[in-house]
């Protein structure tokens, strides 16, 4: 570990560090534009110049490796003049449009011009103008502002794995563009907006909507997938204006998917803001809370406990699921299920977690993916896999649908019999798993939601045991969920008890007339037609599939409108916070369930959210460990049965519209249309 002296301060840094890192270690700020911790070093902005002893001229600290005995100065007159000169040069062609620029107030160029520039310019010639580029419906471009830092280019190539963004021309004539003037086809594309230090790339849906100082900022958790990306929700009044990433090295680092960022305009559309009841004419009509509760209470009091059921959706918070489970437990019904897709998981916790953790992907040296497309199911997690592949050329085998995952894969096929081939060592990829020191398996809902999902799970466990996927302090057996609520629901036991009906049993019972009432807690991704003979109560926040088929609709709160606990795919407990209030007469979900319980004379044991959480933590203690993962013991799970011959598919058909919120989003619809138009054009060419 080399020791350096920075402005008279002696510091020790890790091998491979740069002079810039040494300066930061000494607590000295070094301005930069092109440098970013998670991208390759470009060294082209020259803003980070420092003086180094015995060097004839200032050096770029971001590109200079730290060496033993270096003496660095950041406060000399030469450094000051160099930074002022660089800043003057960068501002030569930059338009003076700060008052109308959406980057205003959050602009690195503004900040550094104030800190390291000076108040004039010697440039009197005409400024250069650059034509704006088309990058799709998410990214607005004002390329005259561009300072050629190439952060966006490096992100697209290195992190997103979509090398469609680059530079043409040289010197002053260089321009950043998508080579074929088409939409940037990445699920992570909008992260270039956060990376851009000057306002050349800004958010198109958010354009001219608000200023940062007008917004109330709330730290929360994303529910668009099961990764549990840490986000900041910015709201003005009752309206959520934007979502930005929060730093969490163990989960999403500092990236979020485009759906996480932009599906929020769906929060303003197709909202349920009052109760509804289906009349004799077969149409839903507005109703009062009292009338809705009275109708439900009458049916609950009349029905036997075994003739009512509840299904929890993919974006439910743990508190509402626990409240509903408690209510049904007091009634005496064990017909509960949080697995909308019918996934054959539950029981041993290690059998439904991403056991290696998301950060553990960095340590894997072989990966087998079964029935999953991480690129569309968990885009941020997929970027982790790509990073490992870039660094180590990680061998990746895929059993399931063939897809471009942004890294090289060995597609083994989609036949379930391939699992036996891997287990028996007949597959070429089996040798790579055997050779690996830390092999990893990712199994997705495309494999587990099948009728033989339990048998597939059992077979994959056998593969894990045979090839050392678990052992020696390493657990590489991973289940990749697509639902933010799934692990939390399984942890708190929102599954059938002994003799209870799972979702498949509910379908059959409803079709035979054996179910009187089905309570849907935000459950939109099910076959609602099969429940038509029962009284369907839908509690949720959007007029989506569930509400369209329901007999009674109770308006709930979306994830930005309530405090809630979510457990991500790796079992990490995270607390979301309310950024706005639900519209109209809508209420928080746990409060609706408590009010309904009181209406039928049942005391759930809590009157406030804090009291509910106390009961929840008493029942499931690891829910108290915020931002931590409770260890899961390796135990028996899965089943033994003959596998179906049907091909293993993926869990999702597409990326952009997968839930009630994203289906209501105009921005997500525009993304789908733009990508479809590009595909049609490419096919025609």
Short mmCIF file of N, CA, C and O in Angstrom, two decimals, residues 455-527:
data_model
loop_
_atom_site.label_atom_id
_atom_site.label_comp_id
_atom_site.label_asym_id
_atom_site.label_seq_id
_atom_site.Cartn_x
_atom_site.Cartn_y
_atom_site.Cartn_z
N UNK A 455 -41.07 -29.93 -8.66
CA UNK A 455 -40.14 -30.95 -9.13
C UNK A 455 -38.88 -30.30 -9.71
O UNK A 455 -37.76 -30.80 -9.50
N UNK A 456 -39.05 -29.21 -10.46
CA UNK A 456 -37.89 -28.49 -11.00
C UNK A 456 -37.04 -27.93 -9.87
O UNK A 456 -35.81 -28.03 -9.89
N UNK A 457 -37.70 -27.38 -8.85
CA UNK A 457 -36.96 -26.85 -7.70
C UNK A 457 -36.16 -27.95 -7.02
O UNK A 457 -35.00 -27.75 -6.65
N UNK A 458 -36.78 -29.11 -6.85
CA UNK A 458 -36.07 -30.23 -6.25
C UNK A 458 -34.89 -30.69 -7.10
O UNK A 458 -33.82 -31.03 -6.57
N UNK A 459 -35.08 -30.70 -8.41
CA UNK A 459 -34.00 -31.11 -9.31
C UNK A 459 -32.83 -30.12 -9.25
O UNK A 459 -31.66 -30.54 -9.23
N UNK A 460 -33.14 -28.84 -9.21
CA UNK A 460 -32.09 -27.83 -9.14
C UNK A 460 -31.35 -27.91 -7.81
O UNK A 460 -30.14 -27.70 -7.74
N UNK A 461 -32.07 -28.26 -6.75
CA UNK A 461 -31.40 -28.45 -5.47
C UNK A 461 -30.40 -29.61 -5.54
O UNK A 461 -29.31 -29.52 -4.98
N UNK A 462 -30.79 -30.67 -6.23
CA UNK A 462 -29.86 -31.79 -6.42
C UNK A 462 -28.60 -31.34 -7.16
O UNK A 462 -27.48 -31.73 -6.82
N UNK A 463 -28.78 -30.51 -8.19
CA UNK A 463 -27.63 -29.98 -8.92
C UNK A 463 -26.75 -29.15 -7.99
O UNK A 463 -25.52 -29.26 -8.02
N UNK A 464 -27.40 -28.34 -7.15
CA UNK A 464 -26.65 -27.51 -6.21
C UNK A 464 -25.82 -28.36 -5.25
O UNK A 464 -24.65 -28.07 -4.97
N UNK A 465 -26.42 -29.44 -4.74
CA UNK A 465 -25.70 -30.32 -3.82
C UNK A 465 -24.54 -31.04 -4.51
O UNK A 465 -23.45 -31.19 -3.94
N UNK A 466 -24.77 -31.48 -5.73
CA UNK A 466 -23.75 -32.26 -6.43
C UNK A 466 -22.54 -31.42 -6.82
O UNK A 466 -21.40 -31.88 -6.74
N UNK A 467 -22.76 -30.18 -7.25
CA UNK A 467 -21.67 -29.37 -7.79
C UNK A 467 -21.11 -28.36 -6.79
O UNK A 467 -20.42 -27.40 -7.17
N UNK A 468 -21.41 -28.53 -5.52
CA UNK A 468 -20.82 -27.67 -4.50
C UNK A 468 -21.28 -26.24 -4.54
O UNK A 468 -20.51 -25.32 -4.20
N UNK A 469 -22.53 -26.03 -4.97
CA UNK A 469 -23.07 -24.67 -5.00
C UNK A 469 -23.24 -24.12 -3.59
O UNK A 469 -23.18 -22.91 -3.36
N UNK A 470 -23.44 -25.01 -2.64
CA UNK A 470 -23.57 -24.63 -1.23
C UNK A 470 -22.49 -25.34 -0.43
O UNK A 470 -22.33 -26.55 -0.49
N UNK A 471 -21.73 -24.55 0.33
CA UNK A 471 -20.70 -25.14 1.18
C UNK A 471 -19.49 -24.23 1.29
O UNK A 471 -19.24 -23.37 0.44
N UNK A 472 -18.75 -24.43 2.38
CA UNK A 472 -17.54 -23.65 2.59
C UNK A 472 -17.77 -22.16 2.74
O UNK A 472 -16.97 -21.34 2.27
N UNK A 473 -18.87 -21.78 3.40
CA UNK A 473 -19.18 -20.37 3.57
C UNK A 473 -19.78 -19.70 2.35
O UNK A 473 -19.94 -18.48 2.32
N UNK A 474 -20.13 -20.48 1.34
CA UNK A 474 -20.71 -19.95 0.11
C UNK A 474 -22.04 -20.63 -0.16
O UNK A 474 -22.16 -21.84 -0.10
N UNK A 475 -23.06 -19.85 -0.48
CA UNK A 475 -24.35 -20.38 -0.91
C UNK A 475 -24.72 -19.69 -2.21
O UNK A 475 -25.15 -18.55 -2.21
N UNK A 476 -24.54 -20.40 -3.31
CA UNK A 476 -24.82 -19.83 -4.62
C UNK A 476 -26.17 -20.23 -5.20
O UNK A 476 -26.41 -20.03 -6.39
N UNK A 477 -27.05 -20.81 -4.35
CA UNK A 477 -28.39 -21.17 -4.81
C UNK A 477 -29.30 -19.96 -4.68
O UNK A 477 -29.56 -19.47 -3.58
N UNK A 478 -29.83 -19.47 -5.81
CA UNK A 478 -30.56 -18.22 -5.80
C UNK A 478 -31.88 -18.32 -6.54
O UNK A 478 -31.94 -18.83 -7.66
N UNK A 479 -32.91 -17.81 -5.91
CA UNK A 479 -34.21 -17.66 -6.55
C UNK A 479 -34.40 -16.18 -6.86
O UNK A 479 -34.29 -15.33 -5.98
N UNK A 480 -34.67 -15.88 -8.14
CA UNK A 480 -34.89 -14.50 -8.56
C UNK A 480 -36.39 -14.27 -8.70
O UNK A 480 -37.03 -14.78 -9.61
N UNK A 481 -36.93 -13.50 -7.77
CA UNK A 481 -38.35 -13.19 -7.80
C UNK A 481 -38.62 -12.01 -8.74
O UNK A 481 -37.72 -11.23 -9.07
N UNK A 482 -39.85 -11.89 -9.14
CA UNK A 482 -40.28 -10.75 -9.94
C UNK A 482 -41.20 -9.83 -9.15
O UNK A 482 -41.54 -8.75 -9.62
N UNK A 483 -41.63 -10.25 -7.96
CA UNK A 483 -42.60 -9.51 -7.17
C UNK A 483 -41.97 -8.95 -5.91
O UNK A 483 -41.33 -9.69 -5.15
N UNK A 484 -42.16 -7.66 -5.66
CA UNK A 484 -41.58 -7.01 -4.50
C UNK A 484 -42.14 -7.55 -3.19
O UNK A 484 -41.48 -7.51 -2.15
N UNK A 485 -43.38 -8.06 -3.22
CA UNK A 485 -44.03 -8.52 -1.99
C UNK A 485 -43.81 -9.99 -1.69
O UNK A 485 -44.16 -10.47 -0.61
N UNK A 486 -43.22 -10.72 -2.63
CA UNK A 486 -43.22 -12.18 -2.54
C UNK A 486 -42.46 -12.72 -1.34
O UNK A 486 -42.97 -13.54 -0.58
N UNK A 487 -41.23 -12.29 -1.14
CA UNK A 487 -40.43 -12.82 -0.03
C UNK A 487 -41.04 -12.42 1.30
O UNK A 487 -41.11 -13.22 2.24
N UNK A 488 -41.51 -11.17 1.42
CA UNK A 488 -42.17 -10.75 2.64
C UNK A 488 -43.40 -11.58 2.94
O UNK A 488 -43.63 -11.98 4.10
N UNK A 489 -44.20 -11.87 1.93
CA UNK A 489 -45.39 -12.69 2.11
C UNK A 489 -45.05 -14.10 2.55
O UNK A 489 -45.70 -14.67 3.43
N UNK A 490 -44.00 -14.69 1.96
CA UNK A 490 -43.58 -16.03 2.36
C UNK A 490 -43.01 -16.03 3.77
O UNK A 490 -43.24 -16.96 4.55
N UNK A 491 -42.26 -14.97 4.12
CA UNK A 491 -41.67 -14.89 5.46
C UNK A 491 -42.73 -14.83 6.55
O UNK A 491 -42.58 -15.44 7.61
N UNK A 492 -43.80 -14.08 6.31
CA UNK A 492 -44.82 -13.96 7.35
C UNK A 492 -45.91 -15.01 7.24
O UNK A 492 -46.86 -15.02 8.03
N UNK A 493 -45.78 -15.91 6.29
CA UNK A 493 -46.70 -17.05 6.20
C UNK A 493 -48.01 -16.78 5.51
O UNK A 493 -49.03 -17.39 5.86
N UNK A 494 -48.00 -15.89 4.50
CA UNK A 494 -49.22 -15.65 3.75
C UNK A 494 -49.37 -16.73 2.67
O UNK A 494 -49.36 -16.48 1.46
N UNK A 495 -49.49 -17.94 3.13
CA UNK A 495 -49.63 -19.14 2.30
C UNK A 495 -50.65 -20.05 2.97
O UNK A 495 -50.97 -19.87 4.15
N UNK A 496 -51.17 -21.02 2.25
CA UNK A 496 -52.20 -21.88 2.84
C UNK A 496 -51.66 -22.63 4.06
O UNK A 496 -50.53 -23.12 4.05
N UNK A 497 -52.48 -22.71 5.11
CA UNK A 497 -52.12 -23.59 6.21
C UNK A 497 -52.58 -25.00 5.86
O UNK A 497 -53.01 -25.26 4.75
N UNK A 498 -52.43 -25.92 6.78
CA UNK A 498 -52.81 -27.30 6.49
C UNK A 498 -54.29 -27.38 6.14
O UNK A 498 -55.16 -26.96 6.90
N UNK A 499 -54.56 -27.91 4.98
CA UNK A 499 -55.93 -28.00 4.51
C UNK A 499 -56.41 -26.77 3.78
O UNK A 499 -57.51 -26.77 3.20
N UNK A 500 -55.62 -25.72 3.78
CA UNK A 500 -56.00 -24.50 3.10
C UNK A 500 -55.79 -24.60 1.59
O UNK A 500 -55.06 -25.45 1.09
N UNK A 501 -56.41 -23.69 0.87
CA UNK A 501 -56.34 -23.67 -0.59
C UNK A 501 -55.25 -22.72 -1.06
O UNK A 501 -55.15 -21.59 -0.58
N UNK A 502 -54.43 -23.19 -2.02
CA UNK A 502 -53.54 -22.27 -2.71
C UNK A 502 -54.30 -21.65 -3.87
O UNK A 502 -55.52 -21.88 -4.02
N UNK A 503 -53.63 -20.86 -4.68
CA UNK A 503 -54.35 -20.13 -5.72
C UNK A 503 -54.98 -21.08 -6.73
O UNK A 503 -56.09 -20.84 -7.21
N UNK A 504 -54.33 -22.19 -7.04
CA UNK A 504 -54.92 -23.18 -7.94
C UNK A 504 -56.17 -23.79 -7.34
O UNK A 504 -57.19 -23.99 -8.03
N UNK A 505 -56.13 -24.09 -6.03
CA UNK A 505 -57.30 -24.63 -5.35
C UNK A 505 -58.43 -23.62 -5.28
O UNK A 505 -59.61 -23.99 -5.36
N UNK A 506 -58.08 -22.33 -5.13
CA UNK A 506 -59.11 -21.29 -5.11
C UNK A 506 -59.84 -21.21 -6.45
O UNK A 506 -61.06 -21.05 -6.49
N UNK A 507 -59.08 -21.31 -7.53
CA UNK A 507 -59.72 -21.30 -8.85
C UNK A 507 -60.75 -22.42 -8.97
O UNK A 507 -61.90 -22.22 -9.38
N UNK A 508 -60.35 -23.61 -8.60
CA UNK A 508 -61.24 -24.78 -8.72
C UNK A 508 -62.44 -24.64 -7.80
O UNK A 508 -63.57 -24.96 -8.20
N UNK A 509 -62.20 -24.18 -6.56
CA UNK A 509 -63.30 -24.03 -5.61
C UNK A 509 -64.29 -22.97 -6.08
O UNK A 509 -65.51 -23.15 -5.96
N UNK A 510 -63.78 -21.87 -6.62
CA UNK A 510 -64.67 -20.81 -7.10
C UNK A 510 -65.49 -21.28 -8.29
O UNK A 510 -66.68 -20.99 -8.39
N UNK A 511 -64.87 -22.01 -9.19
CA UNK A 511 -65.57 -22.51 -10.37
C UNK A 511 -66.65 -23.51 -10.00
O UNK A 511 -67.69 -23.61 -10.67
N UNK A 512 -66.43 -24.25 -8.92
CA UNK A 512 -67.43 -25.24 -8.48
C UNK A 512 -68.47 -24.63 -7.55
O UNK A 512 -69.37 -25.34 -7.09
N UNK A 513 -68.32 -23.36 -7.22
CA UNK A 513 -69.25 -22.71 -6.32
C UNK A 513 -68.97 -22.94 -4.85
O UNK A 513 -69.83 -22.69 -3.99
N UNK A 514 -67.76 -23.39 -4.53
CA UNK A 514 -67.41 -23.70 -3.14
C UNK A 514 -66.76 -22.53 -2.41
O UNK A 514 -66.38 -22.66 -1.25
N UNK A 515 -66.61 -21.41 -3.09
CA UNK A 515 -66.09 -20.20 -2.45
C UNK A 515 -67.16 -19.12 -2.49
O UNK A 515 -67.74 -18.85 -3.53
N UNK A 516 -67.38 -18.49 -1.34
CA UNK A 516 -68.37 -17.43 -1.27
C UNK A 516 -67.75 -16.05 -1.46
O UNK A 516 -68.39 -15.14 -1.98
N UNK A 517 -66.51 -15.89 -0.99
CA UNK A 517 -65.87 -14.57 -1.07
C UNK A 517 -64.36 -14.74 -1.29
O UNK A 517 -63.72 -15.58 -0.65
N UNK A 518 -63.81 -13.93 -2.19
CA UNK A 518 -62.37 -13.88 -2.42
C UNK A 518 -61.91 -12.43 -2.25
O UNK A 518 -62.43 -11.53 -2.91
N UNK A 519 -60.94 -12.21 -1.34
CA UNK A 519 -60.41 -10.89 -1.07
C UNK A 519 -59.09 -10.74 -1.84
O UNK A 519 -58.13 -11.45 -1.58
N UNK A 520 -59.06 -9.82 -2.77
CA UNK A 520 -57.86 -9.57 -3.56
C UNK A 520 -57.16 -8.33 -3.03
O UNK A 520 -57.67 -7.21 -3.14
N UNK A 521 -56.00 -8.52 -2.43
CA UNK A 521 -55.21 -7.41 -1.91
C UNK A 521 -54.20 -6.99 -2.97
O UNK A 521 -53.09 -7.50 -3.04
N UNK A 522 -54.63 -6.09 -3.86
CA UNK A 522 -53.75 -5.62 -4.94
C UNK A 522 -53.39 -6.71 -5.93
O UNK A 522 -52.36 -6.61 -6.61
N UNK A 523 -54.19 -7.74 -6.04
CA UNK A 523 -53.89 -8.87 -6.92
C UNK A 523 -54.48 -8.62 -8.31
O UNK A 523 -55.69 -8.78 -8.52
N UNK A 524 -53.63 -8.23 -9.25
CA UNK A 524 -54.08 -7.95 -10.61
C UNK A 524 -53.60 -8.99 -11.61
O UNK A 524 -54.17 -9.10 -12.70
N UNK A 525 -52.54 -9.74 -11.28
CA UNK A 525 -51.93 -10.66 -12.25
C UNK A 525 -52.45 -12.08 -12.06
O UNK A 525 -51.69 -13.04 -11.98
N UNK A 526 -53.74 -12.25 -12.00
CA UNK A 526 -54.34 -13.58 -11.85
C UNK A 526 -55.43 -13.76 -12.90
O UNK A 526 -55.78 -12.82 -13.63
N UNK A 527 -55.98 -14.96 -12.98
CA UNK A 527 -57.07 -15.26 -13.91
C UNK A 527 -58.39 -14.93 -13.22
O UNK A 527 -59.02 -15.79 -12.60
#
